Coordinates of C-alpha atoms in Angstrom, one line a residue:
X1 CA 149.6 57.1 127.3
X2 CA 152.9 55.5 128.1
X3 CA 152.9 56.9 131.7
X4 CA 149.3 55.9 132.3
X5 CA 148.5 53.0 134.6
X6 CA 147.2 49.8 132.9
X7 CA 143.7 49.9 134.3
X8 CA 143.2 53.4 132.9
X9 CA 144.3 52.3 129.4
X10 CA 141.8 49.4 129.6
X11 CA 139.1 51.8 130.8
X12 CA 139.6 54.2 127.9
X13 CA 139.8 51.2 125.5
X14 CA 136.5 49.9 126.9
X15 CA 134.7 53.2 126.6
X16 CA 136.1 53.7 123.1
X17 CA 134.7 50.3 122.1
X18 CA 131.3 51.1 123.5
X19 CA 131.3 54.4 121.5
X20 CA 132.1 52.5 118.3
X21 CA 129.5 49.8 118.8
X22 CA 126.4 52.0 119.5
X23 CA 124.6 54.4 117.2
X24 CA 123.7 56.9 120.0
X25 CA 126.0 58.1 122.8
X26 CA 124.5 60.3 125.5
X27 CA 126.1 62.5 128.2
X28 CA 124.2 62.5 131.4
X29 CA 124.4 64.1 134.9
X30 CA 123.9 61.6 137.8
X31 CA 124.4 64.2 140.6
X32 CA 122.2 63.8 143.7
X33 CA 120.6 60.6 142.5
X34 CA 120.1 58.1 145.3
X35 CA 121.7 54.7 144.7
X36 CA 118.4 52.7 144.8
X37 CA 116.9 54.9 142.1
X38 CA 120.0 54.7 139.9
X39 CA 119.9 50.9 140.2
X40 CA 116.3 50.9 139.3
X41 CA 117.0 53.0 136.3
X42 CA 119.8 50.6 135.2
X43 CA 117.4 47.7 135.4
X44 CA 114.8 49.6 133.4
X45 CA 117.3 50.3 130.6
X46 CA 119.3 47.1 130.7
X47 CA 117.8 45.7 127.5
X48 CA 118.0 49.0 125.6
X49 CA 120.8 51.1 127.0
X50 CA 124.0 50.9 129.1
X51 CA 125.0 53.5 131.7
X52 CA 128.8 53.9 132.1
X53 CA 130.3 56.0 134.9
X54 CA 134.0 56.8 134.9
X55 CA 136.5 59.6 135.5
X56 CA 136.0 62.7 133.5
X57 CA 139.5 62.6 132.1
X58 CA 139.1 59.0 130.9
X59 CA 135.7 59.7 129.3
X60 CA 137.1 62.8 127.6
X61 CA 140.1 60.9 126.3
X62 CA 137.9 58.1 124.8
X63 CA 135.8 60.7 123.1
X64 CA 138.8 62.5 121.7
X65 CA 140.2 59.3 120.3
X66 CA 137.0 58.0 118.8
X67 CA 136.8 57.6 115.1
X68 CA 133.3 59.0 115.0
X69 CA 133.2 62.5 113.6
X70 CA 132.3 65.4 116.0
X71 CA 131.6 63.1 119.0
X72 CA 134.3 64.8 120.9
X73 CA 131.9 67.8 121.3
X74 CA 130.1 65.7 124.0
X75 CA 132.9 66.6 126.3
X76 CA 131.5 70.2 126.5
X77 CA 128.4 68.8 128.3
X78 CA 130.2 67.1 131.3
X79 CA 128.3 68.6 134.2
X80 CA 127.9 67.5 137.8
X81 CA 128.6 63.8 138.0
X82 CA 128.9 62.9 134.3
X83 CA 128.2 59.4 132.9
X84 CA 127.9 58.1 129.3
X85 CA 124.8 56.3 128.0
X86 CA 125.2 53.9 125.1
X87 CA 122.1 52.9 123.1
X88 CA 120.7 52.2 119.6
X89 CA 117.4 53.9 120.4
X90 CA 116.4 57.3 119.0
X91 CA 117.8 60.1 121.3
X92 CA 114.4 61.7 121.6
X93 CA 112.9 58.4 122.8
X94 CA 115.8 58.0 125.3
X95 CA 115.3 61.5 126.6
X96 CA 111.6 60.9 127.0
X97 CA 112.2 57.7 129.0
X98 CA 114.7 59.3 131.3
X99 CA 112.4 62.3 131.9
X100 CA 109.4 60.1 132.7
X101 CA 111.5 58.2 135.3
X102 CA 112.2 61.3 137.3
X103 CA 110.6 61.6 140.8
X104 CA 109.9 64.5 143.2
X105 CA 112.3 64.8 146.0
X106 CA 112.9 67.1 149.1
X107 CA 115.1 70.1 148.7
X108 CA 118.6 70.1 150.2
X109 CA 120.7 73.1 151.3
X110 CA 122.6 74.3 148.2
X111 CA 120.2 72.9 145.6
X112 CA 119.4 75.1 142.7
X113 CA 115.6 75.7 142.3
X114 CA 114.5 74.2 138.9
X115 CA 111.6 76.7 138.9
X116 CA 109.9 79.2 141.3
X117 CA 109.3 77.4 144.6
X118 CA 106.0 78.6 146.0
X119 CA 104.6 77.9 149.5
X120 CA 100.8 78.0 148.9
X121 CA 98.2 79.8 151.0
X122 CA 96.2 77.6 153.4
X123 CA 96.1 75.7 156.6
X124 CA 99.1 73.8 158.0
X125 CA 99.1 70.8 160.4
X126 CA 101.2 72.8 162.9
X127 CA 99.8 74.1 166.2
X128 CA 101.0 77.5 167.6
X129 CA 104.6 77.4 168.5
X130 CA 108.1 78.1 167.2
X131 CA 107.1 77.0 163.6
X132 CA 105.3 80.4 163.3
X133 CA 108.4 82.3 163.8
X134 CA 110.4 80.1 161.5
X135 CA 107.9 80.7 158.7
X136 CA 107.9 84.4 159.2
X137 CA 111.7 84.5 159.4
X138 CA 112.0 83.3 155.8
X139 CA 109.3 85.7 154.6
X140 CA 106.2 83.4 154.6
X141 CA 103.2 85.3 155.9
X142 CA 101.5 83.2 158.6
X143 CA 99.2 83.6 161.6
X144 CA 97.3 81.6 164.2
X145 CA 93.7 80.7 163.3
X146 CA 91.5 78.3 165.2
X147 CA 94.4 76.7 166.9
X148 CA 96.5 76.1 163.8
X149 CA 99.2 78.0 161.9
X150 CA 97.7 79.3 158.6
X151 CA 99.7 80.7 155.7
X152 CA 97.8 83.8 154.6
X153 CA 99.2 84.3 151.1
X154 CA 101.1 82.4 148.4
X155 CA 104.8 83.1 148.7
X156 CA 107.7 82.5 146.3
X157 CA 110.5 81.5 148.7
X158 CA 113.1 80.8 146.0
X159 CA 113.0 82.0 142.4
X160 CA 114.0 79.8 139.5
X161 CA 117.8 79.4 139.4
X162 CA 118.2 80.5 143.0
X163 CA 120.1 78.6 145.6
X164 CA 118.0 77.0 148.4
X165 CA 119.2 77.8 151.9
X166 CA 119.3 75.3 154.7
X167 CA 116.4 77.2 156.5
X168 CA 114.2 77.1 153.4
X169 CA 115.0 73.5 152.7
X170 CA 114.0 72.5 156.3
X171 CA 110.7 74.4 156.1
X172 CA 109.8 73.0 152.7
X173 CA 110.4 69.4 153.9
X174 CA 108.3 70.0 157.0
X175 CA 105.5 71.4 154.9
X176 CA 105.8 68.3 152.6
X177 CA 106.8 70.4 149.6
X178 CA 109.2 68.5 147.4
X179 CA 110.3 70.9 144.6
X180 CA 113.3 68.9 143.3
X181 CA 113.3 66.3 140.5
X182 CA 115.6 63.4 140.9
X183 CA 116.6 61.3 138.0
X184 CA 119.1 60.9 135.2
X185 CA 119.5 64.3 133.5
X186 CA 120.5 63.8 129.8
X187 CA 122.5 66.8 128.9
X188 CA 123.2 65.9 125.2
X189 CA 123.2 63.0 122.8
X190 CA 125.2 62.1 119.7
X191 CA 123.8 60.5 116.6
X192 CA 125.2 60.4 113.1
X193 CA 127.7 63.3 113.5
X194 CA 125.1 65.5 115.2
X195 CA 124.9 66.7 118.9
X196 CA 121.4 67.1 120.3
X197 CA 121.3 69.2 123.4
X198 CA 118.6 68.9 126.1
X199 CA 116.7 71.9 124.8
X200 CA 116.4 70.3 121.4
X201 CA 115.4 66.9 122.9
X202 CA 112.6 68.5 124.9
X203 CA 109.6 68.3 122.6
X204 CA 105.9 68.5 123.1
X205 CA 104.4 65.5 121.3
X206 CA 101.0 67.2 120.8
X207 CA 102.5 70.4 119.4
X208 CA 104.9 68.4 117.2
X209 CA 102.0 66.4 115.8
X210 CA 100.0 69.6 115.2
X211 CA 103.0 71.1 113.4
X212 CA 103.5 68.1 111.2
X213 CA 99.8 68.1 110.3
X214 CA 99.9 71.9 109.4
X215 CA 103.1 71.3 107.3
X216 CA 101.4 68.4 105.5
X217 CA 98.3 70.5 104.7
X218 CA 100.4 73.4 103.6
X219 CA 102.6 71.2 101.3
X220 CA 99.5 69.6 99.8
X221 CA 97.9 73.0 99.2
X222 CA 101.1 74.2 97.5
X223 CA 101.3 71.2 95.3
X224 CA 97.7 71.5 94.2
X225 CA 98.0 75.2 93.5
X226 CA 101.3 74.8 91.7
X227 CA 99.9 71.8 89.8
X228 CA 102.7 69.5 91.0
X229 CA 101.7 65.9 90.3
X230 CA 102.1 63.3 93.1
X231 CA 100.1 60.5 94.6
X232 CA 98.2 62.9 96.9
X233 CA 97.7 65.9 94.6
X234 CA 96.6 63.9 91.5
X235 CA 93.1 63.0 92.8
X236 CA 92.4 66.6 93.8
X237 CA 93.8 68.0 90.5
X238 CA 91.7 65.6 88.4
X239 CA 88.6 66.5 90.4
X240 CA 89.3 70.2 89.9
X241 CA 89.9 69.6 86.2
X242 CA 86.6 67.8 85.9
X243 CA 84.7 70.6 87.7
X244 CA 86.4 73.2 85.5
X245 CA 85.6 71.3 82.3
X246 CA 82.0 70.9 83.3
X247 CA 81.7 74.7 84.1
X248 CA 83.3 75.5 80.7
X249 CA 80.9 73.2 78.9
X250 CA 77.9 74.6 80.6
X251 CA 79.0 78.3 80.0
X252 CA 79.8 77.5 76.4
X253 CA 76.4 75.6 76.0
X254 CA 78.2 72.5 74.8
X255 CA 75.7 69.6 74.9
X256 CA 76.9 66.2 76.2
X257 CA 75.6 63.6 78.7
X258 CA 76.9 65.7 81.6
X259 CA 75.6 69.2 80.6
X260 CA 72.2 68.4 79.1
X261 CA 70.6 67.9 82.6
X262 CA 71.9 71.4 83.5
X263 CA 71.3 73.2 80.2
X264 CA 67.7 72.0 79.5
X265 CA 66.3 73.2 82.8
X266 CA 68.3 76.4 82.4
X267 CA 66.8 77.0 78.9
X268 CA 63.3 76.2 80.2
X269 CA 63.8 78.7 83.1
X270 CA 65.1 81.4 80.7
X271 CA 62.1 80.7 78.3
X272 CA 59.6 81.2 81.2
X273 CA 61.4 84.4 82.3
X274 CA 61.3 85.8 78.7
X275 CA 57.6 84.8 78.3
X276 CA 56.8 86.4 81.6
X277 CA 58.4 89.7 80.5
X278 CA 56.5 89.6 77.2
X279 CA 53.2 88.8 78.9
X280 CA 53.6 91.7 81.3
X281 CA 53.7 94.1 78.3
X282 CA 51.1 92.3 76.1
X283 CA 49.2 89.3 77.5
X284 CA 47.8 88.4 74.0
X285 CA 51.4 87.8 72.7
X286 CA 51.5 84.6 74.8
X287 CA 49.1 81.7 74.1
X288 CA 46.9 80.0 76.7
X289 CA 49.2 77.0 77.2
X290 CA 52.2 79.2 78.0
X291 CA 50.0 81.4 80.2
X292 CA 49.1 78.3 82.2
X293 CA 52.8 77.4 82.5
X294 CA 53.5 80.9 83.8
X295 CA 50.7 80.7 86.3
X296 CA 51.8 77.3 87.6
X297 CA 55.3 78.8 88.3
X298 CA 53.8 81.5 90.5
X299 CA 53.7 80.4 94.2
X300 CA 50.1 80.7 95.5
X301 CA 49.4 82.9 98.5
X302 CA 48.5 80.7 101.4
X303 CA 45.2 81.5 103.2
X304 CA 44.4 80.7 106.8
X305 CA 43.2 77.1 107.1
X306 CA 40.0 76.5 109.1
X307 CA 40.7 72.8 109.5
X308 CA 44.2 72.2 110.7
X309 CA 43.9 68.4 110.3
X310 CA 43.1 68.6 106.6
X311 CA 46.2 68.3 104.5
X312 CA 46.4 69.5 100.8
X313 CA 46.7 66.8 98.2
X314 CA 50.2 66.0 97.1
X315 CA 51.1 66.9 93.5
X316 CA 52.8 64.3 91.4
X317 CA 56.3 65.3 90.3
X318 CA 56.9 65.6 86.6
X319 CA 59.5 63.3 85.1
X320 CA 62.5 64.6 83.3
X321 CA 61.0 63.5 80.0
X322 CA 57.8 65.4 80.6
X323 CA 59.8 68.5 81.6
X324 CA 61.8 68.3 78.3
X325 CA 58.6 67.9 76.3
X326 CA 57.0 70.9 78.1
X327 CA 60.2 73.0 77.5
X328 CA 60.2 72.1 73.8
X329 CA 56.5 73.0 73.6
X330 CA 57.0 76.2 75.4
X331 CA 59.9 77.3 73.1
X332 CA 57.8 76.4 70.1
X333 CA 54.9 78.4 71.3
X334 CA 57.1 81.4 72.2
X335 CA 59.1 81.5 69.0
X336 CA 56.4 80.0 66.7

């Protein structure tokens, strides 16, 4: 840099110092941004980010001579009117702030359409006159109806990526269609040796949250099925183990304070089923008390009630102790 003017040396030194003192360095395109909007954006970011405009060669030189690894790759994203943004905020948050600050603006001749530009069907505010011919000249179907020019069908006048002509730009402005977005366009951002391009910085918060929730559920499911112990899987694994232990104890007819409430009613039910089978072949093989038990377990057939207001008396529910006594008595009667 021995043949470089002093102010350029100071400029490179200043940029290099800013690179070294900030965690995140962004490369932005400020092309076609009106000065008032740029000043407004500077004020918005003044407490969290610094926008630095300079010559491409000087910015490139500062990036090349920086001690930060891989930051020189930002030079590949110098488009339009480049500027560097220095901040300590997350690059995704920076991108979101810059995108939210963009506003709609009229198209100018030579602009590139950010998406398909459509002139919609419907009435216009223009009376019959030269405007009809101008619309038809650029391919917009229009006619006169009730003293006004009417566009009869939606028309794509410029496809995404196409250049906007002067004639189309004029018509769009007169129709109050503003297809352009004006704002700071963050092309890429550097953080901890990694370059994040705009396509990576463009995220859908709702989809991202949904993806994280799905990943969380999948990871938890995997840890439970693989019996990997952690703070989240342990409560589920213990609960599963308790359920499996109870099932094993019931199926193995192991009596304890958890299984007895299941096994006694089960035995009672099996006793009644066996008694019913025996009684169907030989009613005298079952005593009167057991016959009464079998009869009480048969649901009576309801007959039509003459008095709808009359309600049947409520039966008192048997206690667990009474059920156990009846079950023991039934087993004694059946197996003598």
